[in-house]
Amino acid sequence: MLNKIMMTGRITTDLTVVTEDNYSFCKFSIAVDQPKRIGIDTVETDTFTCIAFDDNAKSVNFLYSKGVQITFVGSLRKAPDNTVVIIVEELHFQNRFAVKVDVDSGQLF
């Protein structure tokens, strides 16, 4: 079975990393525009809840902020309240160069 999704949207919530037991996570929402339709001037927006864990959580918190566009690959999971959340598995950058960041020290390589 395949459970992969790629999303690009704007972050709509403030980002914070929460540490519980032996793992860290960052829960946030993104707004994604629906495709434009012929003859309709307004664009509908969907909002999705996302969770990044451990190093991905630190990277999201360090590199992004509310209102900034983010692109990632993840998987859909059912939450305890019967809603769906997207688990962030890979972050993708839309620039032309690769940057490696040590999220603990903030140092760029």
PDB file of C-alpha atoms in Angstrom:
ATOM      1  CA  MET A   1       0.000   0.000   0.000  1.00  0.00           C
ATOM      2  CA  LEU A   2       1.167   3.527  -0.757  1.00  0.00           C
ATOM      3  CA  ASN A   3       0.478   6.406   1.629  1.00  0.00           C
ATOM      4  CA  LYS A   4       2.406   9.468   0.373  1.00  0.00           C
ATOM      5  CA  ILE A   5       1.302  13.038  -0.103  1.00  0.00           C
ATOM      6  CA  MET A   6       3.183  16.133  -1.264  1.00  0.00           C
ATOM      7  CA  MET A   7       1.871  19.476  -0.044  1.00  0.00           C
ATOM      8  CA  THR A   8       2.762  23.106  -0.659  1.00  0.00           C
ATOM      9  CA  GLY A   9       1.004  25.742   1.394  1.00  0.00           C
ATOM     10  CA  ARG A  10       1.375  28.663   3.763  1.00  0.00           C
ATOM     11  CA  ILE A  11       1.840  28.059   7.475  1.00  0.00           C
ATOM     12  CA  THR A  12      -1.138  29.503   9.363  1.00  0.00           C
ATOM     13  CA  THR A  13      -0.067  28.930  12.975  1.00  0.00           C
ATOM     14  CA  ASP A  14       2.839  29.935  15.180  1.00  0.00           C
ATOM     15  CA  LEU A  15       5.530  27.253  15.367  1.00  0.00           C
ATOM     16  CA  THR A  16       6.810  25.747  18.609  1.00  0.00           C
ATOM     17  CA  VAL A  17       8.604  22.491  19.323  1.00  0.00           C
ATOM     18  CA  VAL A  18       7.145  20.453  22.190  1.00  0.00           C
ATOM     19  CA  THR A  19       9.231  17.768  23.890  1.00  0.00           C
ATOM     20  CA  GLU A  20       7.511  14.877  25.639  1.00  0.00           C
ATOM     21  CA  ASP A  21       9.254  11.771  26.944  1.00  0.00           C
ATOM     22  CA  ASN A  22      11.920  10.930  24.330  1.00  0.00           C
ATOM     23  CA  TYR A  23      10.562  12.731  21.275  1.00  0.00           C
ATOM     24  CA  SER A  24       9.934  16.239  19.989  1.00  0.00           C
ATOM     25  CA  PHE A  25       7.140  17.396  17.735  1.00  0.00           C
ATOM     26  CA  CYS A  26       5.858  20.536  16.053  1.00  0.00           C
ATOM     27  CA  LYS A  27       2.151  20.680  15.218  1.00  0.00           C
ATOM     28  CA  PHE A  28       1.059  23.318  12.713  1.00  0.00           C
ATOM     29  CA  SER A  29      -1.551  24.064  10.048  1.00  0.00           C
ATOM     30  CA  ILE A  30      -1.116  24.980   6.420  1.00  0.00           C
ATOM     31  CA  ALA A  31      -3.482  26.669   3.964  1.00  0.00           C
ATOM     32  CA  VAL A  32      -3.459  25.209   0.443  1.00  0.00           C
ATOM     33  CA  ASP A  33      -5.178  26.894  -2.493  1.00  0.00           C
ATOM     34  CA  GLN A  34      -7.449  24.698  -4.599  1.00  0.00           C
ATOM     35  CA  PRO A  35      -6.834  24.739  -8.357  1.00  0.00           C
ATOM     36  CA  LYS A  36      -8.454  27.651 -10.206  1.00  0.00           C
ATOM     37  CA  ARG A  37     -11.475  26.842 -12.300  1.00  0.00           C
ATOM     38  CA  ILE A  38     -12.394  28.436 -15.592  1.00  0.00           C
ATOM     39  CA  GLY A  39     -14.863  31.269 -15.119  1.00  0.00           C
ATOM     40  CA  ILE A  40     -14.434  31.503 -11.327  1.00  0.00           C
ATOM     41  CA  ASP A  41     -12.371  34.393 -10.011  1.00  0.00           C
ATOM     42  CA  THR A  42     -12.118  33.356  -6.365  1.00  0.00           C
ATOM     43  CA  VAL A  43      -9.854  30.583  -5.150  1.00  0.00           C
ATOM     44  CA  GLU A  44     -10.986  28.284  -2.348  1.00  0.00           C
ATOM     45  CA  THR A  45      -8.479  27.360   0.360  1.00  0.00           C
ATOM     46  CA  ASP A  46      -8.214  24.117   2.313  1.00  0.00           C
ATOM     47  CA  THR A  47      -6.550  23.924   5.739  1.00  0.00           C
ATOM     48  CA  PHE A  48      -4.621  20.855   6.867  1.00  0.00           C
ATOM     49  CA  THR A  49      -3.115  19.900  10.230  1.00  0.00           C
ATOM     50  CA  CYS A  50       0.488  18.695  10.068  1.00  0.00           C
ATOM     51  CA  ILE A  51       2.905  17.183  12.597  1.00  0.00           C
ATOM     52  CA  ALA A  52       6.680  16.996  12.250  1.00  0.00           C
ATOM     53  CA  PHE A  53       8.728  14.878  14.678  1.00  0.00           C
ATOM     54  CA  ASP A  54      12.276  15.060  16.063  1.00  0.00           C
ATOM     55  CA  ASP A  55      14.769  16.561  13.543  1.00  0.00           C
ATOM     56  CA  ASN A  56      11.975  17.536  11.142  1.00  0.00           C
ATOM     57  CA  ALA A  57      10.244  19.397  13.995  1.00  0.00           C
ATOM     58  CA  LYS A  58      13.437  21.303  14.817  1.00  0.00           C
ATOM     59  CA  SER A  59      14.005  22.114  11.149  1.00  0.00           C
ATOM     60  CA  VAL A  60      10.458  23.370  10.593  1.00  0.00           C
ATOM     61  CA  ASN A  61      10.680  25.547  13.706  1.00  0.00           C
ATOM     62  CA  PHE A  62      14.122  26.912  12.744  1.00  0.00           C
ATOM     63  CA  LEU A  63      13.610  27.501   9.009  1.00  0.00           C
ATOM     64  CA  TYR A  64       9.955  28.553   8.761  1.00  0.00           C
ATOM     65  CA  SER A  65       7.478  30.914  10.405  1.00  0.00           C
ATOM     66  CA  LYS A  66       3.805  31.808  10.204  1.00  0.00           C
ATOM     67  CA  GLY A  67       2.834  33.001   6.714  1.00  0.00           C
ATOM     68  CA  VAL A  68       5.792  31.374   4.966  1.00  0.00           C
ATOM     69  CA  GLN A  69       5.318  28.816   2.189  1.00  0.00           C
ATOM     70  CA  ILE A  70       6.418  25.244   2.961  1.00  0.00           C
ATOM     71  CA  THR A  71       6.717  22.151   0.758  1.00  0.00           C
ATOM     72  CA  PHE A  72       7.012  18.660   2.171  1.00  0.00           C
ATOM     73  CA  VAL A  73       6.311  14.987   1.582  1.00  0.00           C
ATOM     74  CA  GLY A  74       4.419  13.070   4.214  1.00  0.00           C
ATOM     75  CA  SER A  75       1.759  10.502   4.959  1.00  0.00           C
ATOM     76  CA  LEU A  76      -1.846  10.677   6.128  1.00  0.00           C
ATOM     77  CA  ARG A  77      -2.735   9.330   9.565  1.00  0.00           C
ATOM     78  CA  LYS A  78      -5.945   9.097  11.529  1.00  0.00           C
ATOM     79  CA  ALA A  79      -5.839  11.067  14.781  1.00  0.00           C
ATOM     80  CA  PRO A  80      -7.509   9.870  18.023  1.00  0.00           C
ATOM     81  CA  ASP A  81     -10.413  12.303  17.429  1.00  0.00           C
ATOM     82  CA  ASN A  82     -11.147  10.701  13.997  1.00  0.00           C
ATOM     83  CA  THR A  83      -9.644  13.604  12.050  1.00  0.00           C
ATOM     84  CA  VAL A  84      -6.754  13.256   9.618  1.00  0.00           C
ATOM     85  CA  VAL A  85      -3.280  14.697  10.164  1.00  0.00           C
ATOM     86  CA  ILE A  86      -0.313  14.796   7.811  1.00  0.00           C
ATOM     87  CA  ILE A  87       2.957  13.432   9.202  1.00  0.00           C
ATOM     88  CA  VAL A  88       5.886  15.404   7.726  1.00  0.00           C
ATOM     89  CA  GLU A  89       8.559  13.002   6.476  1.00  0.00           C
ATOM     90  CA  GLU A  90      10.704  15.093   4.101  1.00  0.00           C
ATOM     91  CA  LEU A  91      11.164  18.852   3.745  1.00  0.00           C
ATOM     92  CA  HIS A  92      11.693  20.220   0.235  1.00  0.00           C
ATOM     93  CA  PHE A  93      13.231  23.595  -0.510  1.00  0.00           C
ATOM     94  CA  GLN A  94      12.208  25.705  -3.483  1.00  0.00           C
ATOM     95  CA  ASN A  95      15.457  27.547  -3.993  1.00  0.00           C
ATOM     96  CA  ARG A  96      18.225  26.705  -6.453  1.00  0.00           C
ATOM     97  CA  PHE A  97      20.849  25.719  -3.926  1.00  0.00           C
ATOM     98  CA  ALA A  98      21.016  23.266  -1.072  1.00  0.00           C
ATOM     99  CA  VAL A  99      21.679  24.444   2.452  1.00  0.00           C
ATOM    100  CA  LYS A 100      22.524  22.190   5.341  1.00  0.00           C
ATOM    101  CA  VAL A 101      21.605  23.625   8.722  1.00  0.00           C
ATOM    102  CA  ASP A 102      22.674  22.378  12.131  1.00  0.00           C
ATOM    103  CA  VAL A 103      19.394  23.098  13.914  1.00  0.00           C
ATOM    104  CA  ASP A 104      20.951  22.828  17.378  1.00  0.00           C
ATOM    105  CA  SER A 105      23.586  25.541  16.772  1.00  0.00           C
ATOM    106  CA  GLY A 106      21.909  27.435  13.931  1.00  0.00           C
ATOM    107  CA  GLN A 107      25.058  27.136  11.827  1.00  0.00           C
ATOM    108  CA  LEU A 108      24.820  27.005   8.014  1.00  0.00           C
ATOM    109  CA  PHE A 109      27.085  24.723   5.952  1.00  0.00           C
TER     110      PHE A 109
END
